mmCIF file of C-alpha atoms in Angstrom:
data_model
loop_
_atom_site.group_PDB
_atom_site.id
_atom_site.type_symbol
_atom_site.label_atom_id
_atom_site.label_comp_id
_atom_site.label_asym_id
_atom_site.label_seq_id
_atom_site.Cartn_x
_atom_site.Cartn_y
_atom_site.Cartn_z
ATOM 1 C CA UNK B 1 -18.709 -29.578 -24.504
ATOM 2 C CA UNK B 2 -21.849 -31.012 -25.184
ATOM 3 C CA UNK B 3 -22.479 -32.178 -21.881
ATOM 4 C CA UNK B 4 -21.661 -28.952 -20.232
ATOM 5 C CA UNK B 5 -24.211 -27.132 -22.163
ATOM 6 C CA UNK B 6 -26.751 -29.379 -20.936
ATOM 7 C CA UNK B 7 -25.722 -29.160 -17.776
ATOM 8 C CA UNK B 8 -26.250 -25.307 -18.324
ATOM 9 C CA UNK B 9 -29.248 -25.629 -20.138
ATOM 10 C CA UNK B 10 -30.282 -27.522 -16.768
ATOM 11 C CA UNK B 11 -29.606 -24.986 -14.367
ATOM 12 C CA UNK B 12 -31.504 -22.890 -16.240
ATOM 13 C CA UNK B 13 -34.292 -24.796 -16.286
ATOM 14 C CA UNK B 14 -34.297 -25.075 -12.278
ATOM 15 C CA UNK B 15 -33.512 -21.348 -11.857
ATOM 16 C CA UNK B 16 -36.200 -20.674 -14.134
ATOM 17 C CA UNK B 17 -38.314 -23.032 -11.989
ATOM 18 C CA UNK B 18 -37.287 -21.437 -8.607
ATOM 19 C CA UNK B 19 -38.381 -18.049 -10.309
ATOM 20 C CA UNK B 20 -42.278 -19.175 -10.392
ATOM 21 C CA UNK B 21 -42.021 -19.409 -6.568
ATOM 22 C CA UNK B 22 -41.383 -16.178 -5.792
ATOM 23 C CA UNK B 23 -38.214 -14.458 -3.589
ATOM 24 C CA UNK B 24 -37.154 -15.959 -0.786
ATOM 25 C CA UNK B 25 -39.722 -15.740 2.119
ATOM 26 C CA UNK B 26 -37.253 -14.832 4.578
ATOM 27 C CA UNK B 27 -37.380 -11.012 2.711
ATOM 28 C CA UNK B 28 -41.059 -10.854 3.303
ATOM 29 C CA UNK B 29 -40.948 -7.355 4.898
ATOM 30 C CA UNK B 30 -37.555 -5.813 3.070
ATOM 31 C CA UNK B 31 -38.190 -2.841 1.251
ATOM 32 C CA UNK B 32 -38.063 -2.954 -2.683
ATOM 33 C CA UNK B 33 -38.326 -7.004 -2.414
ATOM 34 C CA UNK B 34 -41.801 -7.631 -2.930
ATOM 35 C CA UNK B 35 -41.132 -7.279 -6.583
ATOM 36 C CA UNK B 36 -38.639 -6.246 -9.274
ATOM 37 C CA UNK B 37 -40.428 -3.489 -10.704
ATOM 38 C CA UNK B 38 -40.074 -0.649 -8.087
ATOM 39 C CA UNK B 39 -35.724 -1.102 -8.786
ATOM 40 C CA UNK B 40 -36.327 -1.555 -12.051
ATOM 41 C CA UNK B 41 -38.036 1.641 -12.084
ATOM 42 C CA UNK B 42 -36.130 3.572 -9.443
ATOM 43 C CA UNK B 43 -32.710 2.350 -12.135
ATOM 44 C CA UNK B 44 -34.803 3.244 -15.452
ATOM 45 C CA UNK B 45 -35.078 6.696 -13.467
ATOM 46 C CA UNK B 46 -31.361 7.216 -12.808
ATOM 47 C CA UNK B 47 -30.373 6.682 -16.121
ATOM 48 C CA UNK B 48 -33.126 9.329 -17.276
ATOM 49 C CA UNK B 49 -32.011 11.863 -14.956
ATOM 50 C CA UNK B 50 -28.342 11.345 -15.392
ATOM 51 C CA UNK B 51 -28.315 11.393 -18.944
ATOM 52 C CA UNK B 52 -30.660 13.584 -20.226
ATOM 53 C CA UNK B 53 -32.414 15.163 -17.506
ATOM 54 C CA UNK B 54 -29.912 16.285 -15.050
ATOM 55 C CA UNK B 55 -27.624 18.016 -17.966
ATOM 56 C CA UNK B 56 -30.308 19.749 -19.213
ATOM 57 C CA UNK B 57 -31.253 20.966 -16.102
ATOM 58 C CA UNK B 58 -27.779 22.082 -15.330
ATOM 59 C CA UNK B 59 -26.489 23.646 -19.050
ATOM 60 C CA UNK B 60 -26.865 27.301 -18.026
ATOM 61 C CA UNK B 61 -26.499 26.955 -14.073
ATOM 62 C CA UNK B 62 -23.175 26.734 -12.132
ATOM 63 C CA UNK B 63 -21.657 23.892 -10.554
ATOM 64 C CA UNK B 64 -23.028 23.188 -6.741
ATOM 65 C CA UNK B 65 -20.094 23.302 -5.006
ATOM 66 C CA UNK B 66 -20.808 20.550 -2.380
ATOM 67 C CA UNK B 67 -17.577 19.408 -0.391
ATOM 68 C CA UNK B 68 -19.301 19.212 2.769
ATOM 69 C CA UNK B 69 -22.110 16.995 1.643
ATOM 70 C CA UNK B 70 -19.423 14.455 -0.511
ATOM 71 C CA UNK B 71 -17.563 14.426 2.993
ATOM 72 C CA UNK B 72 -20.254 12.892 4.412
ATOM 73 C CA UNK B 73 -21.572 10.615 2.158
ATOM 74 C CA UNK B 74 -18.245 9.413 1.466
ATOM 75 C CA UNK B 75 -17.265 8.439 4.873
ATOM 76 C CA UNK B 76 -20.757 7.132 5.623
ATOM 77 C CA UNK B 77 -20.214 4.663 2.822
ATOM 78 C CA UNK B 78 -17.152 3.755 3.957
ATOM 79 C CA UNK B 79 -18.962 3.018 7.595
ATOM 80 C CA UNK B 80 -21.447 1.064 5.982
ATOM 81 C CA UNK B 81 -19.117 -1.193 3.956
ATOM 82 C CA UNK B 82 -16.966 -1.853 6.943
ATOM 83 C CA UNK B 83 -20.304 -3.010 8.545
ATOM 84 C CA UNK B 84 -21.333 -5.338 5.790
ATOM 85 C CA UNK B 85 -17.789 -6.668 5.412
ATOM 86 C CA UNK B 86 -18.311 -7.468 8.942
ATOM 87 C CA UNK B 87 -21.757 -8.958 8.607
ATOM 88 C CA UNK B 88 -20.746 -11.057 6.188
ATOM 89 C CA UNK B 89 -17.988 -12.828 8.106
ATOM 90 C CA UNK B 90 -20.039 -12.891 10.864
ATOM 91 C CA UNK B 91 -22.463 -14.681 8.613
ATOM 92 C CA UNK B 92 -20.831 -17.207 7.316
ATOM 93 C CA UNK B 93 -17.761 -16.772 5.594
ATOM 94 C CA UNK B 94 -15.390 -16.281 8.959
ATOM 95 C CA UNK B 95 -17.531 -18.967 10.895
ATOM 96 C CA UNK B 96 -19.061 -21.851 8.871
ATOM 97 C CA UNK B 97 -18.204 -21.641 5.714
ATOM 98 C CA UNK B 98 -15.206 -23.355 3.485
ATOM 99 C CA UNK B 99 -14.254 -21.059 0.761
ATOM 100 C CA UNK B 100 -14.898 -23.267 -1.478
ATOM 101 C CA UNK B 101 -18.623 -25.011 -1.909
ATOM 102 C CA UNK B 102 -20.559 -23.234 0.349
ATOM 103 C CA UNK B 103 -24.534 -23.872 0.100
ATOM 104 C CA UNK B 104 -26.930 -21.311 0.680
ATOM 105 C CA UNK B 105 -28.368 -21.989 4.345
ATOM 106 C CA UNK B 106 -32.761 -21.492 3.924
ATOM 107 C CA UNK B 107 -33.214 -22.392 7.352
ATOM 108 C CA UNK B 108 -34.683 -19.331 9.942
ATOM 109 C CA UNK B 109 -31.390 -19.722 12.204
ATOM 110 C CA UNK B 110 -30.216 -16.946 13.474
ATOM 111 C CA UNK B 111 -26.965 -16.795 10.774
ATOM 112 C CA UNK B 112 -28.851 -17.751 8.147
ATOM 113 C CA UNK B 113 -31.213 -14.485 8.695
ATOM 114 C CA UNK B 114 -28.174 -12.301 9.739
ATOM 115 C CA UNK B 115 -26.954 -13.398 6.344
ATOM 116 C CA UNK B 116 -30.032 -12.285 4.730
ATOM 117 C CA UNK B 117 -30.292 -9.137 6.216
ATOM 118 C CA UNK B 118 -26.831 -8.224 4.948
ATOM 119 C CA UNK B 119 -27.048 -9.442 1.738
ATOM 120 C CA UNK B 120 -29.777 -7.408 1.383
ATOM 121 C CA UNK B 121 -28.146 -4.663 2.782
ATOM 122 C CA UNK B 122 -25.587 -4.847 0.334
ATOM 123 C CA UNK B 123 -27.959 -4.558 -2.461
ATOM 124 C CA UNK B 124 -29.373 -1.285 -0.868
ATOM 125 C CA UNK B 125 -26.332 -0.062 -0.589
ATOM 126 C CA UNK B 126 -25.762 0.017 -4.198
ATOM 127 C CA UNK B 127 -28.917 2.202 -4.464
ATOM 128 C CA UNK B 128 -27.336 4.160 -2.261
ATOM 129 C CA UNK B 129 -24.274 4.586 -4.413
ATOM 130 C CA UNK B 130 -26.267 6.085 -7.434
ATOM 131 C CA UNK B 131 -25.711 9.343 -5.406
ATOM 132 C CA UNK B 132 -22.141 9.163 -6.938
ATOM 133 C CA UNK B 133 -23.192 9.986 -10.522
ATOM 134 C CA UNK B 134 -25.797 12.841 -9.093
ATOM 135 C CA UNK B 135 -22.407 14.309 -8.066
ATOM 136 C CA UNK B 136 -21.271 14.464 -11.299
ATOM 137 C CA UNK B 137 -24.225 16.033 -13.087
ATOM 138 C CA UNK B 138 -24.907 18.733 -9.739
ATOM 139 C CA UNK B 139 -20.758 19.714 -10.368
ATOM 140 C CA UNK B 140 -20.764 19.622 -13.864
ATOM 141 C CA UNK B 141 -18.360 16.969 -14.256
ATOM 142 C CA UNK B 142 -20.130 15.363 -17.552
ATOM 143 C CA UNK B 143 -16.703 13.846 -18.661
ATOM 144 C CA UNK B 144 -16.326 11.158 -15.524
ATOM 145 C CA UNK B 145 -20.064 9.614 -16.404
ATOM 146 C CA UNK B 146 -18.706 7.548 -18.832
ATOM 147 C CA UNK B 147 -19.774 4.488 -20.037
ATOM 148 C CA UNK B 148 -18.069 2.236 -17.469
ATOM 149 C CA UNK B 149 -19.438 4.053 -14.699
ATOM 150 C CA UNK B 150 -23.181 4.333 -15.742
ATOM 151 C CA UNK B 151 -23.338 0.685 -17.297
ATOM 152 C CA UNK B 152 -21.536 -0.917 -13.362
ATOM 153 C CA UNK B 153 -23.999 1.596 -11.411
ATOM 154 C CA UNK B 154 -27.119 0.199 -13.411
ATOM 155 C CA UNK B 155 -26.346 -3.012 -14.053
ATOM 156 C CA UNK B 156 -24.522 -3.932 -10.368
ATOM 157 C CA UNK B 157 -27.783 -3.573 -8.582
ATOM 158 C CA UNK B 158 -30.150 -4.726 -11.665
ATOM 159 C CA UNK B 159 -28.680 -8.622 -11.067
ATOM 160 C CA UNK B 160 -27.902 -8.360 -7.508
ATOM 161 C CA UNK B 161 -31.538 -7.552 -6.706
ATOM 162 C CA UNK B 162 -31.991 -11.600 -8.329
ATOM 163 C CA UNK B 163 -29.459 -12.980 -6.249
ATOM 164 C CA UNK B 164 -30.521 -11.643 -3.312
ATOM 165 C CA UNK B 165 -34.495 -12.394 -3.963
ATOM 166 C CA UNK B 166 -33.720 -16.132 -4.803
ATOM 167 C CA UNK B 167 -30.140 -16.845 -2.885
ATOM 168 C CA UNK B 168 -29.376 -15.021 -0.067
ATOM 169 C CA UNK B 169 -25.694 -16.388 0.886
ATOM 170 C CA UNK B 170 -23.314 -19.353 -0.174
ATOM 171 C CA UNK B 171 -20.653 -19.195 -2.531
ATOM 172 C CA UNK B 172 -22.527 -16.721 -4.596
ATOM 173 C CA UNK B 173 -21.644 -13.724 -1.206
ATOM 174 C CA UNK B 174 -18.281 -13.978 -1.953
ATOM 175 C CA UNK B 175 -18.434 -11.146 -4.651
ATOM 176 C CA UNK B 176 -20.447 -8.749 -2.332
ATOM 177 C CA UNK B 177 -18.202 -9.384 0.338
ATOM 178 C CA UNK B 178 -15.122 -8.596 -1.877
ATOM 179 C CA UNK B 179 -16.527 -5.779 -3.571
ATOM 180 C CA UNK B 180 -17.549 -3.974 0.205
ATOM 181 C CA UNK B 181 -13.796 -4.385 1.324
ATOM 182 C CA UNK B 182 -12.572 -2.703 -1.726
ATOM 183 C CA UNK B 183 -15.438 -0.198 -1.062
ATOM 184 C CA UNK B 184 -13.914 0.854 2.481
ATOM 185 C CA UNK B 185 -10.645 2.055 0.769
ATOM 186 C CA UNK B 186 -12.166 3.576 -2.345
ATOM 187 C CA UNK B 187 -14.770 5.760 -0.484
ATOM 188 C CA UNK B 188 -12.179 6.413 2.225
ATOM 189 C CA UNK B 189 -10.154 7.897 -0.800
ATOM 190 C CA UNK B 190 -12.952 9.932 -2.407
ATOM 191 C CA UNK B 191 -13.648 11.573 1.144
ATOM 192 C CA UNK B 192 -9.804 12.449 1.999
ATOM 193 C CA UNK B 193 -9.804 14.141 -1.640
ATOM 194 C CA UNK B 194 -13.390 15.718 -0.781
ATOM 195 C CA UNK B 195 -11.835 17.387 1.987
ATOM 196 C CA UNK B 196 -9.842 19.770 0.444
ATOM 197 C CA UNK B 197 -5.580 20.018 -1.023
ATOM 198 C CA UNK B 198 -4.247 19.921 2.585
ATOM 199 C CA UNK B 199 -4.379 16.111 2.142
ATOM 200 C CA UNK B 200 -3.403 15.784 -1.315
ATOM 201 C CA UNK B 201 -0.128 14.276 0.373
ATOM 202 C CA UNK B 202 -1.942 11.542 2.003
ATOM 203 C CA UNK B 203 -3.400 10.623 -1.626
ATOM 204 C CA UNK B 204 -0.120 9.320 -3.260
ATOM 205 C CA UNK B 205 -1.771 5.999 -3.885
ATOM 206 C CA UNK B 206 -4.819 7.554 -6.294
ATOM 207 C CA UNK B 207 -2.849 5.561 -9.047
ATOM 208 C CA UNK B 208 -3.300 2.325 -7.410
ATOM 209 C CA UNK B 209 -7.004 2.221 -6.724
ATOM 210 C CA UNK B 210 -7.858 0.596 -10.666
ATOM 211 C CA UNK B 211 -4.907 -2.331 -9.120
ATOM 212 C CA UNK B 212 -7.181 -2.735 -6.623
ATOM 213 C CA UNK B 213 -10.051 -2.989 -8.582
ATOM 214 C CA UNK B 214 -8.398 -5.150 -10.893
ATOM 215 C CA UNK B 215 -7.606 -7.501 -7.773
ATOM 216 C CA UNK B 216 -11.211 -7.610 -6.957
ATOM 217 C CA UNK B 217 -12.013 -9.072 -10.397
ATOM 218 C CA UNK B 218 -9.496 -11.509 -10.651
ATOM 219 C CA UNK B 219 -10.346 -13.054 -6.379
ATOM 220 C CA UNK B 220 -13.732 -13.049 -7.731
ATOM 221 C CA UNK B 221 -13.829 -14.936 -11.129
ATOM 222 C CA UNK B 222 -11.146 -17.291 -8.926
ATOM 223 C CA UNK B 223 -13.546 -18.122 -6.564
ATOM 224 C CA UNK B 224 -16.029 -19.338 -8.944
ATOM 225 C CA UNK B 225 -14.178 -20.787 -11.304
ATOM 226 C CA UNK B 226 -13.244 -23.543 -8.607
ATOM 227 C CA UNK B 227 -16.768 -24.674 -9.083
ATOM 228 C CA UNK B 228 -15.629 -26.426 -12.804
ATOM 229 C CA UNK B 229 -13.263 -28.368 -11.259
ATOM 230 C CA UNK B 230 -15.471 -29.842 -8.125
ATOM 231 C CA UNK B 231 -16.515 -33.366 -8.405
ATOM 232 C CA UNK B 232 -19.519 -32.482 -7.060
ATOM 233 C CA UNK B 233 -21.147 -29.333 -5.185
ATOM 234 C CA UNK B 234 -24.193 -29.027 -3.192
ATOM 235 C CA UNK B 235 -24.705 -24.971 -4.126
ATOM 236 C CA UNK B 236 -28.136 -24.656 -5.320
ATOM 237 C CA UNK B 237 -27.833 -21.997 -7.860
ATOM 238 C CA UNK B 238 -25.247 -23.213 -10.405
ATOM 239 C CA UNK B 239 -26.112 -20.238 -13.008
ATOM 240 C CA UNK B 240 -25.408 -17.193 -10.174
ATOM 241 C CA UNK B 241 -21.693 -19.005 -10.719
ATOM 242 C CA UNK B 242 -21.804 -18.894 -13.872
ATOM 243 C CA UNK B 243 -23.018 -15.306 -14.000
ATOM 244 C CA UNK B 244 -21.043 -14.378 -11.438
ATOM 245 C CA UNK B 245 -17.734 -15.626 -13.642
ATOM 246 C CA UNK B 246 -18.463 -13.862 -16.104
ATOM 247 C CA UNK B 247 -19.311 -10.698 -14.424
ATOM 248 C CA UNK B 248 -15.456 -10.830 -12.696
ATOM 249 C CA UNK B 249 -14.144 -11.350 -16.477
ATOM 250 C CA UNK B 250 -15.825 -8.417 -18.186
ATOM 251 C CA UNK B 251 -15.566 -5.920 -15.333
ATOM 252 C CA UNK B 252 -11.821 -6.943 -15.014
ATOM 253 C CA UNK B 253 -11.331 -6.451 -19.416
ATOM 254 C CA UNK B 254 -13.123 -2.899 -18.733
ATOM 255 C CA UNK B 255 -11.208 -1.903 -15.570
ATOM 256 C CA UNK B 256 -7.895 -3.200 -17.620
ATOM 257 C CA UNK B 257 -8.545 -1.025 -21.065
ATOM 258 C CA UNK B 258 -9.416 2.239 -18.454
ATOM 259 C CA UNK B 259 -6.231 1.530 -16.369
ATOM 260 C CA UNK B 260 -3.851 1.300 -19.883
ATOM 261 C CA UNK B 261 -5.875 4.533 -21.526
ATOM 262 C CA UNK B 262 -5.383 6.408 -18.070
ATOM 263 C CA UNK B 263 -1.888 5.656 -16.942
ATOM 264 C CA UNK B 264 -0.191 3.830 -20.060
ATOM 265 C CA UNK B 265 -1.339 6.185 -23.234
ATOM 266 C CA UNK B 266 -2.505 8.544 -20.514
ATOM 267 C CA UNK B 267 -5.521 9.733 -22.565
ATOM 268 C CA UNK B 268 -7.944 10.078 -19.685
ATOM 269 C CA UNK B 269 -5.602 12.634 -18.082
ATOM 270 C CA UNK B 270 -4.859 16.084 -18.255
ATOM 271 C CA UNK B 271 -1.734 17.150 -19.641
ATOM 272 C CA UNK B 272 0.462 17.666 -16.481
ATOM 273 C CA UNK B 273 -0.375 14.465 -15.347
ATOM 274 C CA UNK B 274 0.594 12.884 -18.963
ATOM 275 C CA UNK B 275 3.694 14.567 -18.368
ATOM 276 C CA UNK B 276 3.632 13.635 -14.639
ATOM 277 C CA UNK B 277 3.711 9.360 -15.435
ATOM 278 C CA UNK B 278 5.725 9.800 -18.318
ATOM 279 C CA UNK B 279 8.798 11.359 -16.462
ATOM 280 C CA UNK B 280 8.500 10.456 -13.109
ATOM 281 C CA UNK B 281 8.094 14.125 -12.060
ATOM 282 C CA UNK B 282 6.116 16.149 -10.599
ATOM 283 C CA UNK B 283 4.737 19.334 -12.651
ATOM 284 C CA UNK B 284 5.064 23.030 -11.083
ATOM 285 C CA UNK B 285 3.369 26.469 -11.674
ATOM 286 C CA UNK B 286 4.151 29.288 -10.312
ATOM 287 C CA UNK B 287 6.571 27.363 -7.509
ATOM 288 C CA UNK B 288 3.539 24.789 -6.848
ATOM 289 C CA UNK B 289 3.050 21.527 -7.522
ATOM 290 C CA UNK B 290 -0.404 20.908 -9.196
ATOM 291 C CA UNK B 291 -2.318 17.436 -8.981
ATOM 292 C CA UNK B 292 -4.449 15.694 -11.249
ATOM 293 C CA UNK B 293 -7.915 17.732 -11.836
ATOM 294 C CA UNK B 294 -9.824 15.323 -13.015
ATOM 295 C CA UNK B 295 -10.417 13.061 -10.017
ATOM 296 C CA UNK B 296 -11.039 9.298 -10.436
ATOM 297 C CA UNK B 297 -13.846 7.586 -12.296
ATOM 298 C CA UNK B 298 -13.514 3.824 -11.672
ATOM 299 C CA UNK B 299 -16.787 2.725 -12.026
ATOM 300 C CA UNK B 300 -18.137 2.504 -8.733
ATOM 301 C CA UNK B 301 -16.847 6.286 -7.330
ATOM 302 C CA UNK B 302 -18.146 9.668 -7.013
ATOM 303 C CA UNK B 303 -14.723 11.050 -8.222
ATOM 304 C CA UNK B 304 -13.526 13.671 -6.301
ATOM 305 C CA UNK B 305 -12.132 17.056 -8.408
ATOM 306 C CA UNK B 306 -9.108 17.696 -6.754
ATOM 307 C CA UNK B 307 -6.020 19.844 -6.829
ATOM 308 C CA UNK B 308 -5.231 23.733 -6.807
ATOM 309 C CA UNK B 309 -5.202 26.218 -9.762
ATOM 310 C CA UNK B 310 -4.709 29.380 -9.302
ATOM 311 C CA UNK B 311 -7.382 30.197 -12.518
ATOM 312 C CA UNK B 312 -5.114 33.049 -14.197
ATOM 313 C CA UNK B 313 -3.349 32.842 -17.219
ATOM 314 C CA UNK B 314 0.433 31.246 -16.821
ATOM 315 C CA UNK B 315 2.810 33.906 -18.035
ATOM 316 C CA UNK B 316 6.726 33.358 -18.323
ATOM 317 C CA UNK B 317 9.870 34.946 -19.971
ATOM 318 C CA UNK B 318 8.693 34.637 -23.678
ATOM 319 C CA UNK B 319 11.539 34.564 -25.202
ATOM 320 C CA UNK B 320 13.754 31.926 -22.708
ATOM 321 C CA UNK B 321 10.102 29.998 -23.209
ATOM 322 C CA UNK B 322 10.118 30.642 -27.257
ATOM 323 C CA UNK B 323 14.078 30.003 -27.500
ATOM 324 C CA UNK B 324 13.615 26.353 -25.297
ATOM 325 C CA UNK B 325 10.562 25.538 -27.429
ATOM 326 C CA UNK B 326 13.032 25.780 -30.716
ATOM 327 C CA UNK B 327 15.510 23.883 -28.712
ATOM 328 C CA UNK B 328 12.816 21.290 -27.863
#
């Protein structure tokens, strides 16, 4: 134990080294790279606006009612993670690299700059995805910015915008890479639901998009925790493994406690749907079947409101309704 924390305490000491240097100078050029204090700003900003600013503004207006918009920016995303997934295989992780102990490449060949540019792009792209929360507060859905959601928004692109100033690539990509495949099928979710309840069918699988975050954590905090039982690796930022660990193990303790609050106790759902994974049935009104409301809120989405109401009042024969209620 001992010996592990000074092995800790000396990876520290070199990242903390590396730091003095500067970013890498391959990112010379990149916007937002020159220094951490325009993202730290542009973050400090979002969580302002989301959380005090943006309700306030909202409290006596009407929801924007903006499906064409969340179309687009939904499937865009889901082009752009395709493209990084791609990038990054391209880069290194379909071509050169092991899986296992990959180094970070610092040379100016072409793959080593192609797997710059992406990871960079991947960072961006998480800027990007703060649109997902101005969703929320422009439709006046206040109760999907919860804690998990704000804290992985904030925090995701707060650390990334370290490992991509001082280690572009290695085994420390394999996260980003991960996290952009499971980005194609979330946003490719959120922007079937966006379009409207003619493809509620298509949507049966809602339920299985925290799995698939769940996976994500668990291929992730695999991958690094390989590193503790090398003899000996050649990756040159030890502590992004270590962070990166850790990072799989807490996201995948918070994805776990929503998925057994949602669709376990079913207290993040509205009635029907309590009803809905309790019996195995689906619920009806008025001869319809009605979906979940609520949309999804996994952290990382712009959760789509979905589903039909009619927005009357629900009347039936009072006293069959009274006389089963006594039964019941």
């Amino acid at each position: 134990m001992l010996q592990q924390i000074q092995e800790i305490g000396s990876h520290a000491m070199d990242i903390y080294d590396y730091l003095l240097v500067g970013v890498d100078p391959r990112l010379k050029g990149y916007p937002l790279m020159e220094s951490p204090v325009p993202m730290s700003v542009i973050l400090l900003c979002y969580l302002f606006s989301v959380l005090y600013l943006g309700p306030r503004i909202m409290a006596n207006r009407k929801p924007f009612q903006l499906k064409e918009a969340m179309i687009v920016y939904n499937f865009l995303l889901v082009a752009l993670s395709i493209f990084i997934v791609y990038e990054f295989l391209m880069s290194g992780w379909a071509t050169t690299y092991t899986w296992r102990c990959d180094a970070i490449d610092t040379s100016d060949s072409p793959q080593a700059l192609r797997m710059v540019r992406v990871a960079w792009l991947f960072w961006f792209s998480k800027i990007i995805e703060l649109m997902d929360t101005v969703f929320f507060v422009l439709r006046k859905k206040h109760g999907q910015i919860t804690f998990l959601h704000i804290f992985h928004h904030s925090f995701m692109p707060w650390t990334w915008w370290w490992g991509v100033g001082y280690a572009p690539g290695g085994m420390g990509s394999f996260h980003a890479m991960v996290n952009s495949s499971v980005h194609v099928i979330m946003y490719f979710y959120y922007g079937l639901a966006a379009a409207g309840p003619r493809f509620q069918k298509f949507l049966w699988w809602k339920k299985y998009m925290t799995a698939i975050q769940l996976t994500q954590f668990v291929l992730v905090s695999l991958h690094a925790t390989q590193y503790y039982f090398m003899d000996s690796c050649d990756y040159q930022f030890p502590m992004i493994i270590h962070l990166v660990w850790m990072y799989g193990t807490f996201f995948f303790v918070l994805f776990s406690n929503f998925w057994v609050q949602a669709y376990v106790k079913g207290k993040r759902l509205p009635k029907q749907d309590i009803k809905h994974y309790q019996n195995g049935t689906s619920v009806h009104t008025n001869g319809k079947a009605h979906e979940n409301g609520s949309g999804i809120n996994h952290g990382t989405g712009n959760g789509v409101h979905h589903g039909a109401t009619n927005g009357s009042a629900h009347h039936e024969n009072g006293s069959a309704h009274m006389s089963k209620m006594k039964k019941a």
